[in-house]
Short mmCIF file of C-alpha atoms and ligand atoms in Angstrom, two decimals:
data_model
loop_
_atom_site.label_atom_id
_atom_site.label_comp_id
_atom_site.label_asym_id
_atom_site.label_seq_id
_atom_site.Cartn_x
_atom_site.Cartn_y
_atom_site.Cartn_z
CA UNK A 29 -19.18 -24.68 52.20
CA UNK A 30 -19.70 -21.91 49.65
CA UNK A 31 -23.24 -20.65 49.44
CA UNK A 32 -25.54 -22.78 47.28
CA UNK A 33 -25.78 -21.93 43.58
CA UNK A 34 -29.40 -21.66 42.48
CA UNK A 35 -30.42 -21.72 38.82
CA UNK A 36 -33.70 -19.87 38.19
CA UNK A 37 -35.64 -20.74 35.03
CA UNK A 38 -38.76 -18.79 34.01
CA UNK A 39 -41.09 -20.83 31.82
CA UNK A 40 -42.69 -18.00 29.85
CA UNK A 41 -41.93 -17.05 26.27
CA UNK A 42 -43.18 -13.49 26.65
CA UNK A 43 -41.66 -10.09 27.36
CA UNK A 44 -43.47 -8.55 30.31
CA UNK A 45 -44.20 -12.02 31.65
CA UNK A 46 -45.77 -12.24 35.10
CA UNK A 47 -43.70 -15.36 35.76
CA UNK A 48 -40.51 -13.53 34.83
CA UNK A 49 -41.50 -10.89 37.35
CA UNK A 50 -42.08 -13.55 40.00
CA UNK A 51 -38.74 -15.13 39.05
CA UNK A 52 -37.09 -11.73 39.59
CA UNK A 53 -38.66 -11.55 43.06
CA UNK A 54 -37.40 -15.07 43.76
CA UNK A 55 -33.90 -14.12 42.56
CA UNK A 56 -33.82 -11.07 44.84
CA UNK A 57 -35.13 -13.18 47.73
CA UNK A 58 -32.48 -15.84 47.12
CA UNK A 59 -29.68 -13.28 46.91
CA UNK A 60 -30.88 -11.66 50.14
CA UNK A 61 -30.70 -15.13 51.74
CA UNK A 62 -27.04 -15.38 50.69
CA UNK A 63 -27.49 -17.73 47.73
CA UNK A 64 -25.67 -17.42 44.42
CA UNK A 65 -28.20 -16.94 41.65
CA UNK A 66 -28.00 -17.58 37.92
CA UNK A 67 -31.00 -16.88 35.70
CA UNK A 68 -31.55 -18.78 32.46
CA UNK A 69 -33.77 -17.63 29.59
CA UNK A 70 -35.02 -20.77 27.85
CA UNK A 71 -35.98 -18.76 24.79
CA UNK A 72 -32.35 -17.77 24.30
CA UNK A 73 -31.47 -21.46 23.92
CA UNK A 74 -33.29 -21.35 20.56
CA UNK A 75 -34.35 -24.98 20.77
CA UNK A 76 -36.59 -26.22 17.94
CA UNK A 77 -39.60 -28.34 18.80
CA UNK A 78 -38.24 -31.83 19.49
CA UNK A 79 -37.64 -33.59 16.18
CA UNK A 80 -36.23 -37.12 16.03
CA UNK A 81 -35.09 -36.74 12.43
CA UNK A 82 -33.20 -33.56 13.30
CA UNK A 83 -31.63 -35.35 16.25
CA UNK A 84 -30.58 -38.28 14.04
CA UNK A 85 -29.12 -35.92 11.45
CA UNK A 86 -27.31 -33.40 13.63
CA UNK A 87 -27.55 -34.50 17.26
CA UNK A 88 -28.95 -32.63 20.24
CA UNK A 89 -28.84 -28.82 19.72
CA UNK A 90 -26.27 -26.72 21.54
CA UNK A 91 -28.97 -25.02 23.61
CA UNK A 92 -29.79 -28.29 25.37
CA UNK A 93 -26.10 -28.75 26.23
CA UNK A 94 -26.12 -25.22 27.64
CA UNK A 95 -29.09 -26.13 29.84
CA UNK A 96 -27.38 -29.35 30.94
CA UNK A 97 -24.24 -27.41 31.90
CA UNK A 98 -26.24 -24.81 33.84
CA UNK A 99 -28.07 -27.51 35.79
CA UNK A 100 -24.91 -29.57 36.34
CA UNK A 101 -23.11 -26.60 37.88
CA UNK A 102 -25.99 -25.61 40.17
CA UNK A 103 -26.90 -26.95 43.59
CA UNK A 104 -30.60 -26.39 43.03
CA UNK A 105 -33.03 -25.40 40.30
CA UNK A 106 -36.10 -23.15 40.64
CA UNK A 107 -38.65 -23.22 37.81
CA UNK A 108 -41.23 -20.42 37.64
CA UNK A 109 -43.81 -21.27 35.02
CA UNK A 110 -47.19 -20.20 33.69
CA UNK A 111 -49.80 -22.78 32.83
CA UNK A 112 -51.29 -23.24 29.39
CA UNK A 113 -54.56 -25.13 29.63
CA UNK A 114 -53.55 -26.52 32.99
CA UNK A 115 -50.15 -27.72 31.81
CA UNK A 116 -46.57 -26.40 32.01
CA UNK A 117 -45.55 -24.43 28.95
CA UNK A 118 -44.13 -26.12 25.85
CA UNK A 119 -41.02 -23.97 26.35
CA UNK A 120 -40.22 -25.83 29.58
CA UNK A 121 -41.26 -29.30 28.47
CA UNK A 122 -39.47 -29.04 25.13
CA UNK A 123 -36.23 -27.86 26.74
CA UNK A 124 -36.26 -30.71 29.25
CA UNK A 125 -37.23 -33.24 26.58
CA UNK A 126 -34.18 -32.19 24.54
CA UNK A 127 -32.05 -32.31 27.70
CA UNK A 128 -33.12 -35.90 28.28
CA UNK A 129 -31.75 -36.85 24.85
CA UNK A 130 -28.14 -35.86 25.59
CA UNK A 131 -26.14 -39.07 25.79
CA UNK A 132 -23.09 -39.39 28.03
CA UNK A 133 -19.81 -38.88 26.22
CA UNK A 134 -16.54 -36.95 26.06
CA UNK A 135 -16.18 -37.24 29.83
CA UNK A 136 -19.52 -35.47 30.29
CA UNK A 137 -22.57 -36.93 31.98
CA UNK A 138 -25.72 -37.31 29.91
CA UNK A 139 -28.71 -35.04 30.33
CA UNK A 140 -30.48 -37.25 32.83
CA UNK A 141 -27.35 -37.65 34.94
CA UNK A 142 -27.24 -33.86 35.33
CA UNK A 143 -30.73 -33.76 36.81
CA UNK A 144 -30.62 -36.91 38.95
CA UNK A 145 -30.92 -36.13 42.67
CA UNK A 146 -30.76 -32.41 41.94
CA UNK A 147 -32.80 -30.32 44.39
CA UNK A 148 -35.59 -28.37 42.69
CA UNK A 149 -38.50 -26.11 43.59
CA UNK A 150 -41.51 -24.67 41.80
CA UNK A 151 -43.32 -21.34 41.63
CA UNK A 152 -46.08 -20.27 39.26
CA UNK A 153 -48.12 -17.19 38.43
CA UNK A 154 -51.28 -16.41 36.53
CA UNK A 155 -53.87 -13.63 36.31
CA UNK A 156 -56.39 -16.30 37.31
CA UNK A 157 -57.31 -17.02 40.94
CA UNK A 158 -55.42 -20.32 41.16
CA UNK A 159 -52.11 -18.88 40.00
CA UNK A 160 -51.33 -21.75 37.60
CA UNK A 161 -51.35 -24.23 40.46
CA UNK A 162 -52.28 -27.12 38.16
CA UNK A 163 -49.15 -26.73 36.06
CA UNK A 164 -46.94 -27.25 39.10
CA UNK A 165 -48.57 -30.58 39.89
CA UNK A 166 -47.78 -31.90 36.41
CA UNK A 167 -44.32 -30.37 36.41
CA UNK A 168 -43.54 -31.88 39.81
CA UNK A 169 -44.47 -35.33 38.53
CA UNK A 170 -42.51 -34.86 35.28
CA UNK A 171 -39.33 -33.69 37.02
CA UNK A 172 -39.49 -36.33 39.73
CA UNK A 173 -40.48 -39.33 37.63
CA UNK A 174 -38.55 -38.73 34.41
CA UNK A 175 -35.63 -36.62 35.63
CA UNK A 176 -35.17 -37.98 39.19
CA UNK A 177 -35.10 -34.44 40.56
CA UNK A 178 -35.80 -33.89 44.24
CA UNK A 179 -38.65 -31.36 44.18
CA UNK A 180 -39.22 -29.86 47.61
CA UNK A 181 -42.83 -30.10 48.86
CA UNK A 182 -43.06 -26.34 49.40
CA UNK A 183 -44.46 -24.49 46.37
CA UNK A 184 -46.38 -21.26 45.74
CA UNK A 185 -48.89 -20.25 43.09
CA UNK A 186 -49.36 -16.47 42.72
CA UNK A 187 -52.98 -15.82 41.77
CA UNK A 188 -54.21 -12.48 40.37
CA UNK A 189 -50.59 -11.93 39.39
CA UNK A 190 -51.50 -9.06 37.08
CA UNK A 191 -52.34 -7.04 40.23
CA UNK A 192 -49.66 -8.49 42.51
CA UNK A 193 -46.58 -6.35 41.81
CA UNK A 194 -45.84 -2.76 42.81
CA UNK A 195 -44.00 -0.21 40.67
CA UNK A 196 -40.63 -1.57 41.80
CA UNK A 197 -41.55 -5.14 40.87
CA UNK A 198 -41.95 -6.25 44.50
CA UNK A 199 -44.93 -8.28 45.69
CA UNK A 200 -47.54 -6.04 47.31
CA UNK A 201 -48.85 -8.79 49.59
CA UNK A 202 -46.48 -9.61 52.46
CA UNK A 203 -47.93 -13.13 52.75
CA UNK A 204 -47.11 -13.79 49.11
CA UNK A 205 -43.56 -12.56 49.66
CA UNK A 206 -43.27 -14.85 52.70
CA UNK A 207 -44.50 -17.80 50.63
CA UNK A 208 -41.74 -17.16 48.10
CA UNK A 209 -39.22 -16.94 50.95
CA UNK A 210 -40.40 -20.31 52.31
CA UNK A 211 -39.93 -22.01 48.93
CA UNK A 212 -36.45 -20.51 48.55
CA UNK A 213 -35.56 -21.53 52.11
CA UNK A 214 -36.68 -25.12 51.49
CA UNK A 215 -34.65 -25.29 48.28
CA UNK A 216 -31.60 -23.80 50.02
CA UNK A 217 -31.85 -26.30 52.87
CA UNK A 218 -31.91 -29.26 50.50
CA UNK A 219 -29.17 -27.75 48.30
CA UNK A 220 -26.96 -27.29 51.36
CA UNK A 221 -27.62 -30.87 52.44
CA UNK A 222 -26.59 -32.32 49.09
CA UNK A 223 -24.35 -29.87 47.24
CA UNK A 224 -23.12 -30.74 43.76
CA UNK A 225 -19.34 -31.31 43.80
CA UNK A 226 -17.48 -28.26 42.41
C1 FMN B 322 -52.40 -21.06 25.35
C2 FMN B 322 -52.72 -20.44 26.68
C3 FMN B 322 -53.40 -21.18 27.64
C4 FMN B 322 -53.66 -20.64 28.91
N1 FMN B 322 -54.24 -21.42 29.87
C5 FMN B 322 -54.33 -20.96 31.13
C6 FMN B 322 -54.75 -21.82 32.19
O1 FMN B 322 -55.04 -22.98 32.01
N2 FMN B 322 -54.82 -21.30 33.45
C7 FMN B 322 -54.48 -20.01 33.72
O2 FMN B 322 -54.53 -19.61 34.86
N3 FMN B 322 -54.07 -19.16 32.73
C8 FMN B 322 -53.98 -19.62 31.45
N4 FMN B 322 -53.55 -18.79 30.44
C9 FMN B 322 -53.30 -17.38 30.74
C10 FMN B 322 -51.91 -17.19 31.31
O3 FMN B 322 -51.91 -17.50 32.68
C11 FMN B 322 -51.47 -15.75 31.09
O4 FMN B 322 -51.36 -15.49 29.71
C12 FMN B 322 -50.17 -15.46 31.79
O5 FMN B 322 -49.92 -14.08 31.75
C13 FMN B 322 -49.01 -16.23 31.15
O6 FMN B 322 -47.88 -16.12 31.95
P1 FMN B 322 -46.73 -15.04 31.66
O7 FMN B 322 -47.33 -13.69 31.96
O8 FMN B 322 -45.63 -15.39 32.61
O9 FMN B 322 -46.32 -15.17 30.21
C14 FMN B 322 -53.28 -19.31 29.18
C15 FMN B 322 -52.61 -18.56 28.20
C16 FMN B 322 -52.31 -19.12 26.98
C17 FMN B 322 -51.53 -18.31 25.96
#
């Protein structure tokens, strides 16, 4: 088969984001492992905060359809998110909430059909010592329970992330780099085992 297509989604709404930097490391790691990588900037989807009246008036915004298409044409999804007060960012949750509102139609699967049984993996980063670990636990539950995604057990939280990168954007700590490699390898193994039809 062709090499797995991995969609990488940073969860930060901030230029200079530590999680974007970790996502860049993950992308380079995935490419080095022979995977095809697409990166998606959730901010560029320009999704408003979920609004049922807006949905009733004008349907689900185009940005959510763009996210659905990117997920539907990937073999695996990697989300790299900060935590805000122990929880995944509103940018991530809002985008997936909108995605879940896309009904099937016009020969296209609905939002939840695009995520069902889709391999996924999680990374997180924070200047704090726990590296936003708590957010991944909530995000894992959210993606598994509501979106039927298959989130691999391997995950990695990069603590003290403000000190973790060298001038080239690489991780200074070899063990941290290996942890990212293990998460990518687990996602690639599952994506190879259950590729999305092309
Ligand atoms: C509203 C808010 C809540 C935060 N809560 C936490 C938290 O619970 N745990 C933590 O480790 N860092 C927390 N932080 C700090 C973030 O980890 C830090 O801003 C980080 O750089 C954000 O990720 P980014 O660099 O990828 O944007 C919080 C930041 C904000 C803005």
